[in-house]
Coordinates of C-alpha atoms (C1' of nucleotides) in Angstrom, one line a residue:
Chain A
M160 CA 75.0 126.1 119.8
K161 CA 72.5 124.8 117.2
K162 CA 72.1 120.8 117.5
I163 CA 74.0 119.0 114.6
L164 CA 71.4 116.7 113.1
K165 CA 72.2 113.2 111.9
N166 CA 70.7 111.0 109.4
V167 CA 68.1 109.0 111.5
R168 CA 68.5 105.3 112.6
G169 CA 68.9 102.5 109.6
T170 CA 69.1 105.1 107.0
K171 CA 72.4 105.9 104.9
D172 CA 73.7 108.7 102.7
I173 CA 75.2 107.7 99.6
L174 CA 77.8 110.1 99.1
P175 CA 79.6 110.9 95.8
D176 CA 82.5 108.6 96.7
E177 CA 79.4 105.5 96.9
S178 CA 77.1 106.9 94.6
Y179 CA 78.9 106.2 91.5
K180 CA 78.9 102.6 92.0
W181 CA 75.0 102.4 92.8
Q182 CA 74.9 104.1 89.1
Y183 CA 76.8 101.4 88.0
V184 CA 75.1 98.7 89.9
E185 CA 71.7 100.0 89.0
Q186 CA 72.5 100.5 85.2
R187 CA 73.7 97.1 84.8
I188 CA 70.6 95.6 86.3
R189 CA 68.3 97.8 83.9
K190 CA 70.4 96.5 81.1
I191 CA 69.4 93.1 82.1
F192 CA 65.9 93.4 82.9
E193 CA 65.4 94.8 79.1
V194 CA 67.0 91.9 78.0
Y195 CA 64.6 89.9 79.6
N196 CA 61.5 92.3 78.3
Y197 CA 60.9 93.6 81.4
R198 CA 59.6 97.1 81.6
E199 CA 60.2 99.4 84.4
I200 CA 57.2 100.4 86.8
R201 CA 57.4 103.1 89.4
T202 CA 54.8 103.2 92.3
P203 CA 54.9 105.9 94.8
I204 CA 56.8 105.5 98.0
F205 CA 54.0 105.2 99.8
E206 CA 50.1 103.5 99.9
E207 CA 46.9 103.1 101.9
T208 CA 48.2 101.0 105.2
E209 CA 45.2 98.7 104.1
L210 CA 47.0 97.6 100.7
F211 CA 50.0 96.3 103.0
A212 CA 47.9 94.6 105.9
R213 CA 45.6 92.7 102.9
G214 CA 48.0 91.9 100.5
I215 CA 51.0 90.9 102.7
G216 CA 48.8 89.6 105.9
E217 CA 48.2 91.0 109.3
L218 CA 50.0 88.1 111.0
T219 CA 53.5 88.6 109.0
D220 CA 55.8 90.5 111.2
I221 CA 56.4 92.8 108.3
V222 CA 52.7 94.2 109.0
S223 CA 52.5 93.7 112.5
K224 CA 55.5 95.1 113.8
E225 CA 57.8 96.7 110.9
M226 CA 55.8 99.3 109.0
Y227 CA 56.1 102.6 109.0
T228 CA 52.7 103.9 109.6
F229 CA 51.4 107.6 109.7
F230 CA 48.3 109.3 109.4
D231 CA 48.0 112.3 106.7
K232 CA 45.9 115.6 107.7
G233 CA 43.0 113.9 105.8
G234 CA 43.2 111.3 108.5
T235 CA 44.3 108.5 106.2
S236 CA 46.6 105.9 107.3
L237 CA 49.7 105.7 105.0
T238 CA 52.6 103.4 104.9
L239 CA 55.9 103.6 103.6
K240 CA 56.1 100.7 101.4
P241 CA 58.0 97.8 103.1
E242 CA 57.9 96.0 99.6
M243 CA 57.1 96.4 96.1
T244 CA 54.6 93.5 95.6
A245 CA 51.2 94.8 96.9
S246 CA 51.7 97.9 95.3
V247 CA 52.7 96.4 92.0
M248 CA 49.4 94.5 92.1
R249 CA 47.3 97.2 93.4
A250 CA 48.2 99.2 90.1
Y251 CA 47.5 96.1 88.1
I252 CA 44.3 95.6 89.5
Q253 CA 43.5 99.5 89.3
Y254 CA 44.7 100.0 85.8
E255 CA 42.7 96.9 84.6
I256 CA 45.6 95.5 83.2
N257 CA 44.4 91.9 83.1
K258 CA 42.2 93.5 80.0
Q259 CA 44.8 95.5 78.1
V260 CA 48.0 93.0 78.1
P261 CA 47.7 88.8 78.8
L262 CA 50.9 89.1 80.7
F263 CA 52.4 91.9 82.4
K264 CA 56.2 91.7 83.3
V265 CA 57.7 94.8 85.1
Y266 CA 61.0 95.6 87.1
Y267 CA 61.9 98.2 90.0
I268 CA 64.4 99.5 91.9
S269 CA 63.0 101.4 94.8
P270 CA 63.7 102.3 98.2
M271 CA 61.5 99.8 101.1
F272 CA 61.0 100.9 104.3
R273 CA 60.8 98.7 107.8
Q274 CA 61.3 99.5 111.0
E275 CA 63.6 96.7 112.4
R276 CA 66.7 96.9 114.5
P277 CA 69.6 97.7 112.2
Q278 CA 72.3 95.0 111.8
A279 CA 74.9 94.0 109.0
G280 CA 72.7 93.9 105.9
R281 CA 69.7 95.1 107.1
L282 CA 68.5 98.7 107.3
R283 CA 65.7 100.4 107.6
Q284 CA 65.1 102.2 104.5
F285 CA 66.9 99.9 102.0
H286 CA 66.9 98.8 98.1
Q287 CA 65.4 96.3 96.5
V288 CA 65.6 95.5 92.3
G289 CA 62.7 93.0 91.8
A290 CA 60.4 92.1 88.6
E291 CA 57.2 90.7 89.0
A292 CA 55.5 88.8 86.2
I293 CA 51.3 89.2 86.5
G294 CA 49.2 86.7 84.4
S295 CA 50.5 83.6 83.7
Q296 CA 50.3 80.6 86.1
N297 CA 53.0 78.4 84.0
P298 CA 56.2 77.3 85.5
E299 CA 58.1 78.4 82.7
V300 CA 57.5 82.2 84.2
D301 CA 58.6 80.8 87.7
A302 CA 61.9 79.8 85.8
E303 CA 62.4 83.0 83.9
I304 CA 62.4 84.6 87.2
I305 CA 64.7 82.6 89.2
A306 CA 67.0 82.5 85.6
L307 CA 66.5 86.1 86.0
V308 CA 67.9 86.8 89.4
L309 CA 70.5 84.8 88.8
H310 CA 71.7 86.1 85.8
I311 CA 71.7 89.7 87.8
I312 CA 73.7 88.1 90.5
E313 CA 76.6 86.5 88.1
S314 CA 76.6 89.3 86.1
F315 CA 78.1 91.0 88.9
N316 CA 80.8 87.9 89.1
I317 CA 79.0 86.6 92.1
E318 CA 79.8 82.9 92.2
N319 CA 79.0 81.8 96.0
Y320 CA 75.4 81.6 96.4
T321 CA 73.0 79.0 96.6
L322 CA 69.3 78.8 95.0
K323 CA 66.9 77.4 97.4
L324 CA 63.9 76.3 96.5
N325 CA 60.2 74.9 97.8
T326 CA 56.6 75.0 97.3
V327 CA 54.2 75.4 100.1
G328 CA 51.0 74.3 98.2
C329 CA 48.2 76.3 97.4
Q330 CA 44.7 76.7 98.9
N331 CA 43.6 73.2 98.1
C332 CA 46.2 71.4 99.5
R333 CA 48.1 73.5 102.3
P334 CA 45.0 73.6 104.7
A335 CA 45.3 69.5 105.1
Y336 CA 48.7 70.1 105.5
K337 CA 48.4 72.3 108.1
E338 CA 46.4 70.3 110.2
V339 CA 48.6 67.2 109.8
L340 CA 51.5 69.3 110.9
K341 CA 49.6 70.9 114.0
E342 CA 48.9 67.6 114.6
Y343 CA 52.6 66.4 114.5
L344 CA 53.7 69.5 116.4
R345 CA 51.6 69.2 119.3
K346 CA 53.0 66.1 120.2
F347 CA 55.9 67.6 120.5
Y348 CA 54.8 71.1 122.3
D349 CA 56.8 70.8 125.3
L350 CA 59.9 70.7 123.6
L351 CA 59.0 74.0 121.4
S352 CA 60.5 77.0 121.6
E353 CA 58.3 80.0 123.2
D354 CA 58.0 81.7 120.1
S355 CA 56.8 78.3 117.8
K356 CA 54.5 77.2 120.6
N357 CA 52.6 80.6 119.5
R358 CA 52.8 79.8 116.0
L359 CA 51.7 76.4 116.6
D360 CA 48.1 77.7 115.6
R361 CA 48.4 80.8 113.9
N362 CA 50.9 79.6 111.4
P363 CA 52.6 76.5 111.9
L364 CA 54.6 76.4 108.1
R365 CA 56.4 78.9 110.0
V366 CA 57.6 76.9 113.0
L367 CA 59.4 74.7 109.7
D368 CA 62.3 77.3 109.6
S369 CA 62.9 78.2 113.2
K370 CA 66.3 78.2 113.6
D371 CA 65.8 77.3 117.7
E372 CA 68.0 74.0 118.6
R373 CA 65.0 72.7 120.6
D374 CA 63.0 73.2 117.5
K375 CA 65.0 71.7 114.6
T376 CA 65.0 68.3 116.6
V377 CA 61.3 68.7 116.3
I378 CA 61.1 69.9 112.8
E379 CA 63.7 67.2 111.5
N380 CA 61.1 64.3 111.6
A381 CA 58.3 66.5 111.0
P382 CA 56.0 65.6 107.7
L383 CA 56.7 67.2 104.7
I384 CA 54.3 69.2 102.3
Y385 CA 55.7 66.7 99.2
E386 CA 53.4 64.2 100.3
Y387 CA 50.4 66.3 100.6
L388 CA 50.8 68.4 97.5
C389 CA 47.3 68.7 94.6
D390 CA 47.9 67.4 91.6
D391 CA 48.4 70.7 90.2
C392 CA 51.0 71.8 92.5
E393 CA 53.0 68.4 92.6
V394 CA 52.7 69.0 88.4
H395 CA 53.7 72.5 88.9
F396 CA 56.6 72.0 91.3
N397 CA 58.0 68.9 88.9
E398 CA 57.3 70.7 85.9
L399 CA 59.8 73.8 87.3
K400 CA 62.6 71.4 88.5
K401 CA 62.6 69.8 84.9
I402 CA 62.7 73.3 83.4
L403 CA 65.9 74.9 85.7
D404 CA 67.7 71.3 85.0
T405 CA 67.3 71.7 81.9
I406 CA 68.6 75.7 81.3
G407 CA 71.2 74.6 83.9
I408 CA 70.3 75.8 87.3
K409 CA 71.3 74.2 90.0
Y410 CA 69.3 74.2 93.2
E411 CA 68.8 72.8 96.3
L412 CA 65.7 71.2 97.6
E413 CA 64.6 73.1 101.2
P414 CA 61.1 71.8 102.6
H415 CA 61.4 74.0 105.4
L416 CA 61.8 77.1 103.3
V417 CA 58.7 79.3 104.2
R418 CA 58.6 82.8 103.3
G419 CA 57.3 85.4 105.5
L420 CA 54.5 86.8 103.7
D421 CA 51.4 85.3 103.6
Y422 CA 50.4 85.7 99.5
Y423 CA 52.9 83.1 98.4
T424 CA 51.6 80.0 96.8
K425 CA 53.2 76.9 95.2
T426 CA 57.1 78.2 94.4
A427 CA 58.9 79.8 97.2
F428 CA 62.6 80.4 96.8
E429 CA 65.6 82.0 98.2
V430 CA 69.6 82.9 97.2
I431 CA 71.6 82.9 99.8
S432 CA 75.2 83.8 100.0
P433 CA 77.9 82.7 103.0
E434 CA 79.7 85.9 102.1
L435 CA 76.9 87.5 104.0
G436 CA 76.3 87.6 107.6
S437 CA 73.6 86.4 109.5
Q438 CA 71.0 88.1 107.0
D439 CA 72.4 85.7 104.6
A440 CA 69.2 86.3 101.9
I441 CA 70.6 88.4 99.2
A442 CA 67.3 87.5 97.1
G443 CA 63.7 85.9 97.6
G444 CA 60.7 85.2 95.9
G445 CA 58.2 82.8 94.8
R446 CA 54.6 82.5 93.3
Y447 CA 51.4 84.5 94.5
D448 CA 48.3 83.4 92.7
L449 CA 45.9 84.3 95.4
L450 CA 46.9 88.1 96.0
S451 CA 45.1 89.3 92.9
K452 CA 42.0 88.3 94.7
E453 CA 42.8 88.9 98.0
L454 CA 42.9 92.8 96.9
G455 CA 39.8 92.4 94.9
G456 CA 40.9 92.3 91.8
P457 CA 40.4 89.5 89.2
D458 CA 41.8 86.0 89.4
V459 CA 44.9 86.3 88.0
P460 CA 48.6 84.2 89.3
G461 CA 51.3 86.0 89.5
V462 CA 55.5 85.2 90.7
G463 CA 58.2 88.1 91.4
F464 CA 61.2 88.4 93.1
A465 CA 63.1 90.9 95.1
L466 CA 66.7 91.6 95.9
G467 CA 68.4 93.4 98.4
V468 CA 70.9 96.2 96.9
E469 CA 73.0 96.7 100.1
R470 CA 73.4 93.0 100.4
M471 CA 74.9 92.6 96.9
M472 CA 77.1 95.6 97.3
L473 CA 78.3 94.1 100.4
I474 CA 79.3 90.9 98.7
L475 CA 81.1 93.1 96.1
E476 CA 83.3 94.8 98.2
K477 CA 84.1 92.3 99.8
N478 CA 84.9 90.6 96.7
G479 CA 87.1 94.1 95.9
Y480 CA 84.5 94.5 92.6
K481 CA 85.4 97.0 90.2
F482 CA 82.0 99.4 90.2
G483 CA 83.4 101.1 86.6
E484 CA 85.3 104.5 87.2
I485 CA 84.7 107.4 89.1
P486 CA 83.6 110.2 87.0
K487 CA 86.7 112.7 86.5
P488 CA 86.5 115.7 84.6
F489 CA 88.9 115.8 81.0
V490 CA 90.3 118.8 81.4
Y491 CA 90.8 121.8 84.5
V492 CA 91.1 125.3 83.4
A493 CA 93.4 127.2 85.6
Y494 CA 94.0 130.6 85.2
L495 CA 95.7 133.6 86.6
G496 CA 94.1 137.1 86.8
Q497 CA 91.1 138.9 85.9
D498 CA 91.6 139.1 82.4
S499 CA 92.3 135.8 81.8
Q500 CA 89.3 134.8 83.8
K501 CA 87.0 135.3 80.8
F502 CA 88.8 133.4 78.8
A503 CA 89.1 130.7 80.9
F504 CA 85.4 130.7 81.4
N505 CA 84.9 131.2 77.6
I506 CA 86.9 127.5 77.0
V507 CA 84.9 125.8 80.0
F508 CA 81.7 126.9 78.7
S509 CA 82.5 125.8 75.3
L510 CA 83.9 122.5 76.3
R511 CA 80.6 121.7 78.5
K512 CA 78.7 122.4 75.3
K513 CA 80.4 119.6 73.5
M514 CA 79.7 117.7 76.2
I515 CA 83.5 117.5 77.0
P516 CA 83.6 117.1 81.1
C517 CA 85.8 119.7 82.6
E518 CA 86.0 122.0 85.5
V519 CA 87.3 125.8 86.0
E520 CA 89.1 127.0 89.0
L521 CA 86.1 128.4 91.2
L522 CA 88.1 129.6 94.3
N523 CA 90.7 132.2 92.6
R524 CA 93.3 130.2 94.1
S525 CA 96.8 130.1 93.2
L526 CA 98.3 128.4 89.9
K527 CA 99.8 125.8 92.7
S528 CA 96.5 125.5 93.9
Q529 CA 95.0 124.6 91.2
M530 CA 97.2 122.6 89.5
K531 CA 97.0 120.6 93.0
E532 CA 93.4 120.3 92.5
A533 CA 93.2 119.2 88.9
D534 CA 95.8 116.8 90.1
R535 CA 93.4 115.6 93.1
Q536 CA 90.0 115.6 90.3
G537 CA 92.2 113.4 88.2
A538 CA 91.9 115.3 85.2
K539 CA 93.9 114.5 82.1
F540 CA 94.8 117.9 80.8
V541 CA 95.2 121.0 82.6
I542 CA 94.8 124.5 80.2
I543 CA 96.6 127.3 81.5
V544 CA 95.8 131.2 80.8
G545 CA 98.1 133.5 82.0
E546 CA 99.2 136.9 81.2
D547 CA 102.4 135.8 79.0
E548 CA 99.8 133.9 77.1
L549 CA 96.9 135.9 76.5
K550 CA 99.9 138.4 75.6
N551 CA 100.6 136.0 72.7
D552 CA 97.1 134.8 72.1
K553 CA 97.9 131.3 73.0
C554 CA 97.1 129.1 76.3
T555 CA 99.5 126.2 77.7
V556 CA 98.1 122.7 77.8
R557 CA 100.0 120.3 80.3
D558 CA 99.7 116.6 79.7
M559 CA 99.5 115.6 83.7
K560 CA 100.4 111.8 83.0
S561 CA 103.5 112.7 80.9
G562 CA 103.9 116.5 81.8
E563 CA 104.2 117.4 78.6
Q564 CA 103.3 120.7 77.7
F565 CA 102.3 122.3 74.7
D566 CA 101.6 125.8 73.5
V567 CA 98.0 126.4 71.8
K568 CA 96.7 129.3 69.9
L569 CA 93.6 130.6 71.9
N570 CA 91.4 129.9 68.7
Q571 CA 92.1 126.3 68.4
I572 CA 92.4 124.9 71.9
L573 CA 88.5 123.9 71.5
E574 CA 89.7 122.0 68.3
F575 CA 93.0 120.8 70.4
I576 CA 91.3 119.4 73.1
T577 CA 88.1 118.0 71.3
S578 CA 90.4 115.7 69.3
K579 CA 92.5 114.6 72.4
Y580 CA 89.1 113.6 73.7
A581 CA 88.2 111.8 70.8
Q582 CA 91.6 109.8 70.9
E583 CA 90.9 108.9 74.6
A584 CA 87.7 108.0 74.0
S585 CA 88.7 105.7 71.1
T586 CA 91.5 103.8 73.2
D587 CA 89.0 103.3 75.8
Chain B
rG89 C1' 61.3 94.2 121.4
rU90 C1' 65.6 91.6 123.6
rG91 C1' 71.2 90.8 124.3
rA92 C1' 76.3 91.9 124.0
rG93 C1' 80.3 94.9 122.2
rU94 C1' 81.6 99.8 121.0
rA95 C1' 82.0 105.7 121.2
rU96 C1' 89.5 110.1 121.6
rA97 C1' 91.1 115.0 115.5
rG98 C1' 87.2 115.2 108.7
rC99 C1' 89.3 109.7 108.5
rU100 C1' 92.0 104.9 110.6
rC101 C1' 93.7 104.4 115.3
rA102 C1' 97.3 105.4 120.2
rA103 C1' 97.7 107.1 125.3
rC104 C1' 100.9 100.9 131.0
rC105 C1' 98.0 99.5 137.4
rG106 C1' 93.6 106.5 137.4
rG107 C1' 99.1 111.1 138.0
rU108 C1' 102.6 116.3 131.5
rC109 C1' 98.0 111.8 127.9
rA110 C1' 95.5 114.7 124.7
rG111 C1' 98.8 112.1 119.9
rA112 C1' 100.3 109.3 115.3
rG113 C1' 99.5 108.2 110.2
rC114 C1' 96.4 109.8 106.4
rG115 C1' 93.5 113.8 104.7
rC116 C1' 93.3 119.6 104.6
rC117 C1' 96.0 124.4 104.3
rA118 C1' 100.6 127.1 103.7
rG119 C1' 105.8 127.3 102.7
rG120 C1' 110.5 125.4 100.0
rU121 C1' 109.3 126.8 93.4
rU122 C1' 108.3 135.6 91.7
rG123 C1' 102.7 131.3 87.2
rU124 C1' 103.1 124.2 87.2
rG125 C1' 100.3 118.9 90.3
rG126 C1' 102.3 113.9 91.9
rC127 C1' 107.8 112.2 95.3
rC128 C1' 110.4 114.9 99.0
rC129 C1' 111.3 118.2 103.4
rU130 C1' 109.1 122.3 107.0
rG131 C1' 105.3 124.4 109.6
rG132 C1' 99.7 125.2 110.4
rA133 C1' 94.7 124.5 111.5
rG134 C1' 91.7 121.1 113.7
rG135 C1' 89.8 117.5 119.8
rU136 C1' 84.9 120.8 125.9
rU137 C1' 88.4 112.5 124.7
rG138 C1' 79.6 110.8 122.5
rC139 C1' 76.0 113.7 126.3
rG140 C1' 74.6 113.8 131.6
rG141 C1' 76.2 112.7 136.3
rG142 C1' 79.2 110.0 140.5
rU143 C1' 83.7 108.2 142.9
rU144 C1' 88.6 110.6 143.7
rC145 C1' 93.4 115.7 145.8
rG146 C1' 93.2 114.4 140.4
rA147 C1' 88.8 110.6 135.3
rG148 C1' 90.0 109.7 127.8
rU149 C1' 91.0 106.1 131.9
rC150 C1' 86.6 103.5 137.2
rC151 C1' 80.8 103.5 138.7
rC152 C1' 75.7 104.4 137.1
rG153 C1' 72.2 106.7 133.5
rC154 C1' 71.2 108.5 128.4
rU155 C1' 72.1 108.7 123.4
rA156 C1' 74.5 106.7 118.9
rC157 C1' 77.0 103.4 116.4
rU158 C1' 78.3 97.4 115.6
rC159 C1' 77.1 92.8 115.9
rA160 C1' 73.6 88.8 117.2
rC161 C1' 68.4 87.0 118.2
rC162 C1' 63.6 87.8 115.8
rC163 C1' 62.7 88.1 110.8
rC164 C1' 63.9 89.5 106.4
rA165 C1' 66.2 92.0 101.0

RNA sequence: GUGAGUAUAGCUCAACCGGUCAGAGCGCCAGGUUGUGGCCCUGGAGGUUGCGGGUUCGAGUCCCGCUACUCACCCCA
């Protein structure tokens, strides 16, 4: 017996009963991006490993233990993209977009890959929608990005969320703060968790968002970066808050919010939802003014966000959200006998050329089975072509909802259905 | 990578302390309607109880291993 293969761990098949929901969600999201004047960018699903290693940071969890890395036949190390920002920046630098347009506003909807242990809201292949605005250091752009992600979330009637906002400083002020923080943490070294002890020197900021109870008591009184921000960062942060206030966006300051990617500077934010399980971040993002240079590009600032599509879908399913209508044929053409088949197919293909969704019996079943099939598929009308009809040069049209039946001349059937279809479209 | 829980028909789940326990509902197929769906009735197909060992007279049920799934830690979307 042959082995039955299955989808690999942490991946999901999206079958027809689900895929229409995805199409609906993606379509709505694309519309919103258009409204904010962002254009789609599509980059390859894999890149040279070095891009992520340099862009995201060797010490991050993503790079150090979660990447799907492999060698191609030429011996080049490639990696399935674990996030999108590095790829977008790579393209930005590669095509010297800074010389073409002052501000590059793009969005993406794409699968991402991270080799983590799957759990609720966490997959190895998952989908993110996101946007990047490269070329401006103005806090207005940070605000636009935040407004955009919240607009998307709210457009799906998700009200129960919290925007957490923080600043992580920049190359001028962060180092000094790091030293102060390290010094503070060393005083309580013995009280810290093992993980935090290890991080203390390598990445002290990460200790701040530890959820370990032992760490929490220490963190509670730790010095905050707010007191150590340089003028530039402080002004930027204050401006951003002011703009958010002005456009009515509510946020919670979360001084311990530290994002897991090294390239963030200044603004960092996260949108969390209590509807999700332990993986409660539906979206996250921030500013990355050092990334371009880190990748050998020009000194260009950027800001962006990413939203987890599966996580948002979890909330929507939980809320009983209506994902539009599942596509259904308008007409099902049933027939009986060889002679009728020609007419049936003729009608179906003519209707299809008129872009009317329809189906025809393809399994040569009994009329009863065909009616059942039409019902199952949700067809509004069934056209029946049989011996009796052909003799009289007509066909029978059954309205599946009312049960009414009409005799229609064969040469008038297209017209008949077309007008029914037009009526249907106008009442929607 | 660590921990816990789960694994019976396509789906959702039953089967008391191991002893007609391999079942139900839904779905699927057929018939009741010589050419007509939905409701109803009748019947049918479909399972080596995740895989491999062990204990026992006897294992879906107990033990061990493996695998997968789920949730949590870690981290993040």
